[in-house]
Short mmCIF file of C-alpha atoms in Angstrom, two decimals:
data_model
loop_
_atom_site.label_atom_id
_atom_site.label_comp_id
_atom_site.label_asym_id
_atom_site.label_seq_id
_atom_site.Cartn_x
_atom_site.Cartn_y
_atom_site.Cartn_z
CA MET A 1 19.98 -3.19 6.03
CA GLU A 2 20.72 -6.97 5.78
CA GLU A 3 19.74 -8.58 2.50
CA ARG A 4 17.21 -11.28 2.78
CA GLY A 5 16.50 -13.90 0.13
CA THR A 6 13.91 -16.68 0.26
CA THR A 7 13.23 -19.76 -1.69
CA MET A 8 10.36 -19.74 -4.07
CA GLY A 9 8.93 -23.23 -3.38
CA ALA A 10 7.31 -25.35 -0.72
CA SER A 11 10.45 -27.39 -0.20
CA GLU A 12 12.47 -24.64 1.36
CA ALA A 13 14.01 -26.81 3.99
CA GLU A 14 15.38 -29.26 1.44
CA LEU A 15 17.41 -26.74 -0.42
CA VAL A 16 20.99 -25.98 0.55
CA SER A 17 22.17 -22.45 0.91
CA ILE A 18 24.61 -21.43 -1.91
CA PRO A 19 26.75 -18.37 -0.99
CA ALA A 20 27.26 -15.70 -3.53
CA THR A 21 29.63 -12.90 -3.62
CA PRO A 22 28.15 -10.14 -5.87
CA ARG A 23 30.26 -7.35 -7.25
CA ALA A 24 29.97 -4.02 -5.56
CA GLY A 25 26.93 -2.24 -6.68
CA SER A 26 25.34 -5.22 -8.39
CA THR A 27 22.06 -6.80 -7.47
CA PRO A 28 22.60 -9.81 -5.30
CA GLY A 29 21.86 -13.15 -6.97
CA ALA A 30 22.31 -16.81 -6.28
CA LEU A 31 25.07 -19.05 -7.73
CA THR A 32 24.20 -22.30 -9.17
CA PRO A 33 26.06 -25.60 -8.79
CA ARG A 34 27.52 -25.24 -12.15
CA GLY A 35 27.77 -22.48 -14.73
CA PRO A 36 27.15 -18.75 -14.42
CA PRO A 37 25.00 -17.12 -11.71
CA LEU A 38 21.24 -17.36 -12.20
CA GLY A 39 20.02 -14.58 -14.34
CA ALA A 40 23.47 -14.12 -16.07
CA VAL A 41 23.49 -13.90 -19.73
CA ALA A 42 25.47 -16.43 -21.67
CA ALA A 43 26.67 -15.60 -25.16
CA GLY A 44 25.08 -17.76 -27.81
CA GLY A 45 26.76 -19.37 -30.84
CA GLY A 46 26.82 -18.08 -34.27
CA GLY A 47 27.76 -14.87 -35.98
CA GLY A 48 24.48 -13.14 -34.87
CA GLY A 49 25.77 -12.78 -31.35
CA SER A 50 22.37 -14.01 -29.92
CA ARG A 51 22.21 -14.16 -26.11
CA SER A 52 19.96 -16.35 -23.86
CA SER A 53 19.27 -16.63 -20.22
CA TRP A 54 20.64 -19.72 -18.47
CA THR A 55 18.21 -21.80 -16.30
CA PRO A 56 18.72 -24.84 -14.35
CA THR A 57 16.82 -26.97 -16.89
CA SER A 58 18.11 -25.30 -20.07
CA LEU A 59 20.57 -28.27 -20.74
CA ILE A 60 17.71 -30.85 -20.24
CA SER A 61 16.16 -30.75 -23.66
CA PRO A 62 14.81 -33.53 -25.89
CA ARG A 63 17.85 -33.17 -28.16
CA PHE A 64 20.09 -33.63 -25.10
CA LEU A 65 18.04 -36.60 -23.84
CA SER A 66 17.58 -38.47 -27.16
CA PRO A 67 20.74 -40.59 -27.19
CA ILE A 68 20.45 -41.56 -23.54
CA GLY A 69 18.88 -44.78 -22.41
CA THR A 70 15.60 -44.99 -20.82
CA PRO A 71 16.58 -45.05 -17.05
CA MET A 72 18.96 -42.12 -17.41
CA LYS A 73 16.32 -40.25 -19.46
CA ARG A 74 13.60 -40.90 -16.89
CA ALA A 75 15.95 -39.70 -14.07
CA LEU A 76 16.83 -36.47 -15.91
CA VAL A 77 13.24 -35.79 -16.83
CA ASN A 78 12.35 -36.34 -13.11
CA MET A 79 15.15 -33.87 -12.11
CA LYS A 80 13.80 -31.34 -14.56
CA GLY A 81 10.33 -31.58 -13.13
CA TYR A 82 11.71 -31.19 -9.57
CA LEU A 83 13.75 -28.11 -10.45
CA GLU A 84 10.79 -26.59 -12.20
CA GLU A 85 8.54 -27.32 -9.31
CA VAL A 86 11.05 -26.14 -6.56
CA GLY A 87 12.05 -22.98 -8.32
CA HIS A 88 15.17 -20.95 -8.50
CA LEU A 89 18.08 -21.88 -6.17
CA THR A 90 18.53 -19.03 -3.74
CA ARG A 91 20.56 -18.09 -0.80
CA LEU A 92 18.56 -18.87 2.30
CA ASN A 93 18.27 -16.58 5.19
CA PRO A 94 16.58 -18.18 8.25
CA GLN A 95 15.61 -14.84 9.62
CA ASP A 96 12.86 -14.46 6.99
CA ALA A 97 11.14 -17.38 8.58
CA TRP A 98 10.88 -15.42 11.83
CA LEU A 99 9.51 -12.15 10.52
CA PRO A 100 5.73 -11.31 10.25
CA ILE A 101 5.77 -10.62 6.49
CA THR A 102 7.64 -13.72 5.28
CA GLU A 103 7.11 -16.40 8.00
CA SER A 104 3.94 -17.66 6.16
CA ARG A 105 4.04 -18.43 2.47
CA ASN A 106 0.60 -19.74 1.88
CA GLY A 107 -0.94 -16.69 0.31
CA ASN A 108 -3.00 -16.73 -2.93
CA ALA A 109 -4.85 -14.52 -5.34
CA HIS A 110 -7.81 -14.21 -3.00
CA TYR A 111 -5.52 -12.98 -0.13
CA ALA A 112 -3.87 -10.52 -2.56
CA ALA A 113 -7.32 -9.12 -3.51
CA PHE A 114 -8.38 -8.76 0.14
CA HIS A 115 -5.06 -7.04 1.13
CA ASN A 116 -5.03 -4.71 -1.71
CA LEU A 117 -8.65 -3.69 -1.24
CA ASN A 118 -8.08 -3.12 2.37
CA ALA A 119 -4.98 -0.99 1.77
CA GLY A 120 -6.48 0.79 -1.27
CA ILE A 121 -9.89 1.90 -0.02
CA GLY A 122 -10.35 3.84 3.18
CA PHE A 123 -10.96 7.15 4.73
CA GLN A 124 -8.78 8.90 2.20
CA ALA A 125 -11.42 8.10 -0.57
CA LEU A 126 -14.02 10.10 1.45
CA VAL A 127 -12.17 13.37 0.94
CA LEU A 128 -12.00 13.11 -2.73
CA PRO A 129 -15.09 15.48 -3.18
CA VAL A 130 -13.11 18.04 -1.17
CA ALA A 131 -10.47 17.93 -3.96
CA PHE A 132 -13.13 18.29 -6.63
CA SER A 133 -14.51 21.47 -4.86
CA PHE A 134 -11.18 23.14 -5.63
CA LEU A 135 -10.53 21.51 -9.06
CA GLY A 136 -14.04 21.60 -10.63
CA TRP A 137 -15.60 19.09 -12.83
CA SER A 138 -13.14 19.07 -15.76
CA TRP A 139 -9.85 19.15 -13.88
CA GLY A 140 -11.17 16.87 -11.10
CA ILE A 141 -12.32 13.99 -13.45
CA ILE A 142 -9.15 14.30 -15.62
CA SER A 143 -6.76 14.40 -12.67
CA LEU A 144 -8.53 11.46 -10.98
CA THR A 145 -8.44 9.40 -14.15
CA ILE A 146 -4.81 10.03 -14.89
CA ALA A 147 -3.87 9.28 -11.22
CA TYR A 148 -5.76 6.01 -11.24
CA PHE A 149 -4.11 4.61 -14.39
CA TRP A 150 -0.66 5.92 -13.42
CA GLN A 151 -0.73 4.12 -10.12
CA LEU A 152 -2.11 1.01 -11.76
CA TYR A 153 0.91 1.03 -14.07
CA THR A 154 3.42 1.42 -11.25
CA LEU A 155 1.76 -1.35 -9.33
CA TRP A 156 2.24 -3.65 -12.29
CA ILE A 157 5.99 -2.57 -12.25
CA LEU A 158 6.29 -3.55 -8.57
CA VAL A 159 4.62 -6.84 -9.14
CA LYS A 160 7.11 -7.69 -11.97
CA LEU A 161 10.13 -6.39 -9.97
CA HIS A 162 9.40 -8.54 -7.06
CA GLU A 163 11.22 -11.46 -8.81
CA ALA A 164 13.27 -9.34 -11.39
CA VAL A 165 16.47 -11.36 -10.63
CA PRO A 166 16.22 -15.15 -10.85
CA GLY A 167 16.85 -16.70 -7.50
CA ARG A 168 16.02 -13.46 -5.56
CA ARG A 169 12.75 -12.13 -4.06
CA TYR A 170 12.58 -8.59 -3.01
CA ASN A 171 10.05 -9.08 -0.11
CA ARG A 172 10.03 -5.49 1.05
CA TYR A 173 9.89 -2.06 -0.59
CA VAL A 174 13.11 -0.92 0.98
CA GLU A 175 14.97 -4.05 -0.32
CA LEU A 176 13.88 -3.28 -3.93
CA ALA A 177 14.93 0.26 -3.48
CA GLN A 178 18.38 -0.70 -2.21
CA ALA A 179 18.70 -3.08 -5.25
CA ALA A 180 17.86 -0.24 -7.61
CA PHE A 181 19.48 2.83 -6.12
CA GLY A 182 22.23 1.28 -3.95
CA GLU A 183 22.27 0.16 -0.46
CA ARG A 184 22.69 3.47 1.26
CA LEU A 185 20.84 5.79 -1.11
CA GLY A 186 17.96 3.37 -1.51
CA LEU A 187 17.54 3.12 2.29
CA TRP A 188 17.36 6.90 2.63
CA LEU A 189 15.05 7.33 -0.36
CA ALA A 190 12.55 4.67 0.59
CA LEU A 191 12.69 4.31 4.39
CA PHE A 192 11.28 7.69 5.30
CA PRO A 193 8.29 7.87 3.02
CA THR A 194 7.34 4.22 3.67
CA VAL A 195 7.62 4.46 7.38
CA TYR A 196 6.00 7.81 7.36
CA LEU A 197 3.07 6.49 5.26
CA SER A 198 2.57 3.49 7.52
CA ALA A 199 2.99 5.29 10.78
CA GLY A 200 1.16 8.49 9.61
CA THR A 201 -1.74 6.41 8.32
CA ALA A 202 -1.91 4.36 11.54
CA THR A 203 -2.05 7.58 13.66
CA ALA A 204 -4.71 9.11 11.25
CA LEU A 205 -6.73 5.88 11.67
CA ILE A 206 -6.72 6.17 15.48
CA LEU A 207 -7.90 9.68 15.17
CA ILE A 208 -10.59 8.96 12.64
CA GLY A 209 -11.64 5.69 14.26
CA GLY A 210 -12.08 7.34 17.77
CA GLU A 211 -13.97 10.23 16.50
CA THR A 212 -16.27 8.07 14.45
CA MET A 213 -16.84 5.83 17.42
CA LYS A 214 -17.89 8.90 19.39
CA LEU A 215 -20.35 10.00 16.64
CA PHE A 216 -21.76 6.40 16.48
CA PHE A 217 -22.34 6.37 20.19
CA GLN A 218 -24.04 9.84 20.03
CA ILE A 219 -26.33 8.82 17.16
CA VAL A 220 -27.27 5.50 18.77
CA CYS A 221 -27.88 6.97 22.29
CA GLY A 222 -29.30 10.37 21.21
CA PRO A 223 -30.26 12.63 24.09
CA LEU A 224 -29.80 9.88 26.64
CA CYS A 225 -26.00 10.14 26.39
CA THR A 226 -25.68 13.68 27.59
CA SER A 227 -24.56 12.76 31.15
CA ASN A 228 -20.73 12.25 31.63
CA PRO A 229 -19.91 11.07 27.93
CA LEU A 230 -16.35 9.97 27.07
CA SER A 231 -14.19 12.74 25.84
CA THR A 232 -12.60 12.46 22.25
CA VAL A 233 -9.17 11.48 23.77
CA GLU A 234 -10.83 8.76 25.68
CA TRP A 235 -12.54 7.43 22.56
CA TYR A 236 -8.99 7.50 20.87
CA LEU A 237 -7.82 5.25 23.78
CA VAL A 238 -10.77 2.88 23.29
CA PHE A 239 -10.02 2.49 19.56
CA THR A 240 -6.31 2.05 20.22
CA SER A 241 -7.04 -0.77 22.80
CA LEU A 242 -9.03 -2.56 20.15
CA CYS A 243 -6.20 -2.22 17.56
CA ILE A 244 -3.84 -3.66 20.25
CA VAL A 245 -5.98 -6.76 20.62
CA LEU A 246 -6.29 -7.38 16.87
CA SER A 247 -2.63 -6.68 16.37
CA GLN A 248 -1.64 -9.94 18.23
CA LEU A 249 -2.27 -11.90 15.01
CA PRO A 250 1.20 -13.05 14.15
CA ASN A 251 1.74 -12.38 10.46
CA LEU A 252 0.42 -10.84 7.17
CA ASN A 253 -1.33 -13.93 5.99
CA SER A 254 -3.07 -14.40 9.42
CA ILE A 255 -4.89 -11.01 8.97
CA ALA A 256 -6.38 -12.05 5.57
CA GLY A 257 -9.80 -12.36 7.32
CA LEU A 258 -9.47 -8.80 8.77
CA SER A 259 -8.51 -7.59 5.32
CA LEU A 260 -11.58 -9.18 3.90
CA ILE A 261 -13.83 -7.57 6.60
CA GLY A 262 -11.97 -4.12 5.90
CA ALA A 263 -12.56 -4.52 2.15
CA ILE A 264 -16.29 -5.27 2.52
CA THR A 265 -16.89 -2.52 5.02
CA ALA A 266 -15.07 -0.01 2.90
CA ILE A 267 -16.92 -0.90 -0.25
CA THR A 268 -20.20 -0.76 1.65
CA TYR A 269 -19.80 2.53 3.48
CA ALA A 270 -18.30 4.23 0.42
CA THR A 271 -21.30 3.04 -1.65
CA MET A 272 -23.70 4.07 1.10
CA ALA A 273 -22.10 7.53 1.40
CA TRP A 274 -22.59 8.50 -2.25
CA VAL A 275 -25.89 6.82 -2.74
CA LEU A 276 -27.36 8.50 0.27
CA SER A 277 -25.86 11.90 -0.82
CA VAL A 278 -27.26 11.75 -4.32
CA SER A 279 -30.63 10.51 -3.15
CA GLN A 280 -31.17 13.55 -0.84
CA PRO A 281 -32.19 17.08 -2.08
CA ARG A 282 -29.17 19.25 -2.80
CA PRO A 283 -28.58 22.33 -0.81
CA ALA A 284 -30.30 25.49 -2.20
CA SER A 285 -27.15 27.45 -2.49
CA ILE A 286 -25.08 24.87 -4.18
CA SER A 287 -22.55 25.92 -6.83
CA TYR A 288 -20.07 23.91 -8.90
CA GLU A 289 -17.58 26.77 -9.41
CA PRO A 290 -14.13 25.75 -8.10
CA LYS A 291 -13.28 27.45 -4.68
CA GLY A 292 -10.92 30.22 -5.34
CA SER A 293 -9.19 33.22 -3.81
CA PRO A 294 -8.83 36.77 -5.17
CA ILE A 295 -5.09 36.21 -4.48
CA LEU A 296 -3.49 34.18 -7.23
CA ILE A 297 -0.87 32.51 -5.19
CA ASN A 298 -3.57 31.28 -2.74
CA SER A 299 -5.63 29.79 -5.63
CA VAL A 300 -2.47 28.07 -7.00
CA PHE A 301 -1.64 26.50 -3.54
CA SER A 302 -5.24 25.35 -3.15
CA PHE A 303 -5.16 23.70 -6.56
CA LEU A 304 -1.88 21.89 -5.70
CA ASN A 305 -3.21 20.84 -2.30
CA ALA A 306 -6.28 19.37 -3.98
CA LEU A 307 -4.08 17.35 -6.34
CA GLY A 308 -2.15 16.15 -3.30
CA ILE A 309 -5.52 14.85 -1.84
CA LEU A 310 -6.02 12.91 -5.00
CA ALA A 311 -2.52 11.44 -4.76
CA PHE A 312 -3.07 10.43 -1.16
CA ALA A 313 -6.19 8.48 -2.26
CA PHE A 314 -3.90 5.93 -3.99
CA ARG A 315 -1.66 5.01 -1.11
CA GLY A 316 -0.88 1.36 -0.61
CA HIS A 317 1.91 0.60 -3.02
CA ASN A 318 4.28 0.42 -0.06
CA LEU A 319 2.57 -2.79 0.80
CA ALA A 320 2.57 -4.39 -2.62
CA LEU A 321 5.89 -6.36 -2.41
CA GLU A 322 5.02 -7.36 1.14
CA ILE A 323 1.77 -8.85 -0.05
CA GLN A 324 3.46 -10.70 -2.86
CA ALA A 325 6.09 -12.04 -0.42
CA THR A 326 3.39 -14.10 1.37
CA MET A 327 2.87 -16.24 -1.75
CA PRO A 328 4.86 -19.31 -2.86
CA SER A 329 6.84 -19.03 -6.00
CA THR A 330 8.09 -21.73 -8.38
CA PHE A 331 9.19 -21.91 -12.02
CA LYS A 332 5.78 -23.17 -13.06
CA HIS A 333 3.86 -20.98 -10.72
CA PRO A 334 5.55 -17.62 -10.05
CA ALA A 335 4.20 -15.43 -7.45
CA HIS A 336 3.50 -12.54 -9.72
CA VAL A 337 0.67 -14.41 -11.51
CA PRO A 338 -1.66 -14.72 -8.51
CA MET A 339 -0.60 -11.35 -7.21
CA TRP A 340 -1.48 -9.58 -10.42
CA ARG A 341 -4.73 -11.46 -10.69
CA GLY A 342 -5.85 -10.42 -7.24
CA ALA A 343 -4.65 -6.83 -7.71
CA LYS A 344 -6.62 -6.48 -10.86
CA VAL A 345 -9.89 -7.52 -9.17
CA ALA A 346 -9.06 -5.30 -6.17
CA TYR A 347 -8.41 -2.16 -8.34
CA VAL A 348 -11.56 -2.75 -10.45
CA LEU A 349 -13.52 -2.64 -7.25
CA ILE A 350 -11.50 0.40 -5.99
CA ALA A 351 -12.45 2.23 -9.21
CA LEU A 352 -16.07 1.39 -8.66
CA CYS A 353 -15.87 3.06 -5.24
CA ILE A 354 -13.64 6.16 -5.61
CA PHE A 355 -15.03 7.54 -8.85
CA PRO A 356 -18.73 7.52 -7.57
CA VAL A 357 -17.69 8.89 -4.29
CA ALA A 358 -15.74 11.78 -5.94
CA ILE A 359 -18.23 12.53 -8.66
CA GLY A 360 -21.40 11.80 -6.76
CA GLY A 361 -20.20 13.73 -3.60
CA PHE A 362 -19.32 16.76 -5.66
CA TRP A 363 -22.62 16.62 -7.49
CA ALA A 364 -24.58 16.44 -4.19
CA TYR A 365 -22.74 19.24 -2.31
CA GLY A 366 -20.63 21.18 -4.85
CA ASN A 367 -18.23 23.65 -3.31
CA LEU A 368 -20.26 23.47 -0.11
CA MET A 369 -18.39 20.27 0.69
CA PRO A 370 -16.95 20.45 4.20
CA THR A 371 -13.27 19.92 4.68
CA GLY A 372 -13.92 16.65 6.44
CA GLY A 373 -15.29 15.00 3.39
CA ILE A 374 -18.47 13.30 2.22
CA LEU A 375 -19.44 11.68 5.56
CA ASN A 376 -19.06 15.03 7.24
CA ALA A 377 -21.35 16.50 4.59
CA LEU A 378 -23.93 13.73 5.01
CA TYR A 379 -23.93 14.43 8.86
CA VAL A 380 -24.18 18.19 8.45
CA PHE A 381 -26.82 18.43 5.68
CA HIS A 382 -28.95 15.33 6.14
CA SER A 383 -28.64 14.10 9.71
CA HIS A 384 -32.27 14.90 10.23
CA SER A 385 -33.63 13.52 6.99
CA ILE A 386 -31.75 10.18 6.96
CA PRO A 387 -32.96 7.44 9.37
CA ARG A 388 -30.70 7.45 12.45
CA ALA A 389 -30.10 3.62 12.16
CA LEU A 390 -28.83 4.00 8.59
CA LEU A 391 -26.55 6.81 9.58
CA ALA A 392 -25.22 4.96 12.61
CA LEU A 393 -24.59 1.83 10.43
CA THR A 394 -22.45 3.96 8.09
CA PHE A 395 -20.26 5.20 10.94
CA LEU A 396 -20.02 1.76 12.43
CA LEU A 397 -18.72 0.39 9.06
CA VAL A 398 -16.12 3.17 9.11
CA VAL A 399 -14.89 1.98 12.50
CA PHE A 400 -14.57 -1.68 11.39
CA ASN A 401 -12.66 -0.49 8.26
CA CYS A 402 -10.29 1.62 10.39
CA LEU A 403 -9.53 -1.34 12.67
CA SER A 404 -8.76 -3.51 9.76
CA SER A 405 -6.65 -1.00 7.92
CA PHE A 406 -4.58 -0.38 11.06
CA GLN A 407 -3.36 -3.89 11.00
CA ILE A 408 -2.21 -4.04 7.43
CA TYR A 409 -0.52 -0.56 7.62
CA SER A 410 1.24 -1.48 10.87
CA MET A 411 2.61 -4.77 9.63
CA PRO A 412 5.73 -3.30 7.98
CA VAL A 413 6.51 -1.49 11.16
CA PHE A 414 6.07 -4.65 13.16
CA ASP A 415 8.38 -6.38 10.70
CA SER A 416 10.98 -3.72 11.09
CA PHE A 417 10.98 -4.01 14.87
CA GLU A 418 11.29 -7.75 14.80
CA ALA A 419 14.06 -7.69 12.06
CA GLY A 420 16.13 -5.52 14.38
CA TYR A 421 15.57 -7.82 17.35
CA THR A 422 16.31 -11.07 15.46
CA SER A 423 19.38 -9.68 13.76
CA ARG A 424 20.87 -8.79 17.09
CA THR A 425 19.87 -11.90 19.12
CA ASN A 426 19.87 -14.39 16.22
CA ARG A 427 16.66 -15.95 17.51
CA PRO A 428 12.94 -15.43 16.79
CA CYS A 429 10.90 -13.06 18.91
CA SER A 430 8.95 -14.74 21.71
CA MET A 431 5.30 -14.07 22.12
CA TRP A 432 5.84 -11.50 24.87
CA VAL A 433 8.55 -9.59 22.90
CA ARG A 434 6.24 -9.55 19.79
CA SER A 435 3.29 -8.31 21.89
CA GLY A 436 5.48 -5.78 23.49
CA PHE A 437 6.56 -4.29 20.17
CA ARG A 438 2.91 -3.98 19.00
CA VAL A 439 1.65 -2.43 22.27
CA PHE A 440 4.51 0.09 22.11
CA TYR A 441 3.80 0.98 18.55
CA ALA A 442 0.08 1.40 19.10
CA PHE A 443 0.57 3.66 22.07
CA ILE A 444 3.24 5.72 20.35
CA SER A 445 0.76 6.38 17.53
CA PHE A 446 -1.96 7.19 20.10
CA PHE A 447 0.33 9.80 21.82
CA ILE A 448 1.28 11.32 18.54
CA GLY A 449 -2.33 11.57 17.56
CA VAL A 450 -3.15 13.27 20.86
CA ALA A 451 -0.27 15.68 20.56
CA LEU A 452 -0.98 16.49 16.84
CA PRO A 453 -4.72 16.23 16.60
CA PHE A 454 -4.64 17.91 13.10
CA LEU A 455 -2.68 15.10 11.52
CA SER A 456 -5.75 13.43 10.05
CA SER A 457 -6.46 16.56 8.11
CA LEU A 458 -3.15 16.75 6.21
CA ALA A 459 -4.36 14.61 3.31
CA GLY A 460 -2.64 16.96 0.83
CA LEU A 461 0.65 17.07 2.75
CA LEU A 462 0.62 13.29 3.29
CA GLY A 463 -0.07 12.73 -0.43
CA GLY A 464 2.77 15.03 -1.46
CA LEU A 465 5.33 13.52 0.83
CA THR A 466 4.54 9.92 -0.03
CA LEU A 467 3.77 10.39 -3.70
CA PRO A 468 7.17 9.14 -4.84
CA VAL A 469 6.43 5.70 -3.29
CA THR A 470 3.48 5.20 -5.59
CA PHE A 471 4.15 7.34 -8.73
CA ALA A 472 7.84 7.97 -9.02
CA TYR A 473 10.15 5.44 -7.46
CA PRO A 474 8.69 2.33 -9.30
CA CYS A 475 9.46 3.95 -12.66
CA PHE A 476 13.09 4.69 -11.77
CA MET A 477 13.42 1.10 -10.38
CA TRP A 478 12.24 -0.36 -13.64
CA VAL A 479 14.87 1.69 -15.60
CA LEU A 480 17.74 0.82 -13.22
CA ILE A 481 16.98 -2.90 -12.80
CA LYS A 482 15.35 -3.91 -16.17
CA LYS A 483 17.54 -1.49 -18.11
CA PRO A 484 15.29 -0.94 -21.16
CA GLN A 485 17.09 0.19 -24.35
CA LYS A 486 18.17 3.74 -24.18
CA TYR A 487 15.88 6.29 -25.85
CA SER A 488 13.23 3.57 -26.38
CA PHE A 489 9.51 4.15 -25.53
CA SER A 490 9.89 2.37 -22.23
CA TRP A 491 13.01 4.30 -21.35
CA TYR A 492 11.33 7.70 -22.11
CA LEU A 493 8.02 6.71 -20.40
CA ASN A 494 9.53 5.62 -17.16
CA TRP A 495 12.06 8.49 -16.91
CA GLY A 496 9.30 10.99 -17.76
CA LEU A 497 6.82 9.66 -15.23
CA GLY A 498 9.42 9.36 -12.58
CA LEU A 499 10.68 12.90 -12.95
CA LEU A 500 7.15 14.17 -13.23
CA GLY A 501 6.24 12.37 -9.94
CA ILE A 502 9.14 13.90 -8.10
CA ALA A 503 8.09 17.40 -9.36
CA PHE A 504 4.53 16.77 -8.29
CA SER A 505 5.70 15.53 -4.87
CA LEU A 506 7.50 18.78 -4.22
CA ALA A 507 4.57 20.98 -5.51
CA PHE A 508 1.90 19.06 -3.59
CA SER A 509 3.96 19.15 -0.37
CA ILE A 510 4.17 22.89 -0.68
CA GLY A 511 0.50 23.06 -1.33
CA GLY A 512 -0.22 20.89 1.63
CA VAL A 513 1.92 22.99 4.00
CA TRP A 514 0.25 26.19 2.79
CA SER A 515 -3.26 24.73 3.34
CA MET A 516 -2.26 23.65 6.84
CA VAL A 517 -0.96 27.08 7.76
CA ASN A 518 -3.79 28.89 5.94
CA ASP A 519 -6.57 26.99 7.67
CA GLY A 520 -4.93 27.34 11.17
CA LEU A 521 -4.58 23.46 11.63
CA LYS A 522 -8.26 23.30 12.32
CA LEU A 523 -9.39 20.79 9.68
CA LYS A 524 -10.93 17.60 11.12
CA PHE A 525 -12.33 14.49 9.51
CA PHE A 526 -15.99 13.66 10.34
CA LYS A 527 -16.04 16.62 12.84
CA PRO A 528 -19.79 17.57 12.98
CA ILE A 529 -20.51 21.37 12.72
#
């Protein structure tokens, strides 16, 4: 995969590309007009052997300026301010200006909050009570809390590693993986789970969005809709067509409004789901004993599958670097500052949604929770006691959220399609080529969903297969790029979390496969009984 570097300031066109020839296996960097490469360590003077990082303005100090006359001093001060404002000198790649993720650099903390919320809250949060029905109160709350803070730590790692090398921005998850693990190994390790997560989530969104549109239509029309209703596959097609229309927005920054709508609708329907659930009378036969099996191996696999569902609830890290790539970055205003500010706000709101949904949903339904999640339980147990308009509004909000989430999860795939085209033709995609890629991708997702209608039920398997993207790879990347002191706390912490994440990934994947086979591939989201 071709390396791509971008300047970190608004004056990108004014900078001159400075070629660099990095050593084999080294992380690419930019060469400066004089002196060592940016980020190289220069040996300091004195017997202590102190070392300091070279920057373009390190020689412009008051001590250096003091003997110089006023005009020269003013010129050097102006140059220092310019260098600090423009940012690191980097190798330019014009292809980045043609691709959906990096063609717009006007993002900010608000956009980061919208995108992180849209990617972090969604249908996967609605099945958290299903995991609690297998884990019980203690293990459920403990596991959810650990998973939340673990993924928040790895998100902070990704935000910091986006500009780990001065003069270089890792704009995509695969690029950072290649810098850490090597070009070929990093591609193989990161490409499959990120593409699988994006494409699998998009396909699941088509299934869930289409089924929810069908339920919304049935609730609104009632008995009047019994003559010649649309089939489920036809509703999938309607939802896919809406996704195609919205996907014509050109780049990641242009869908910030959609991400805001997705975030608002997700917060609203998640809150409505648990509030409506806890406000209704609980079923008479409710029990909080974890679902089990007389066969030990079945109970173990059910437990692992439930943990996989928890892991799947925290997808979205495959988009963190891409979101940060939409922001300008300079010495004075590095991109990681607004990115982390927006991410903190987003994940506080995410916590205020997922914890009440998981705890409130399990309290309301216990181990009677259907496999489809809390909305399915709401429909099954309280469809006659909740006003029809309120129930219909909840399902409509789910549809809006699925439409918005489809766009942000599909953007890395659109970027990959266009990167392949521009690298071969050396010109940007025309409007027709770009539209063709997006129509093709949406219909491929539709056909996969029709051929594999059980895909939306594989939350445990999806969580297991994609867990390293969120919980393991960032820890390994930190060790390999930042190189903390061996046997230090940071070294032990990141190696331990990374290895634990890989072990959990294997175990959760096995549990997900077992659950899929054991249930005969019949689980469905929001499928009314």
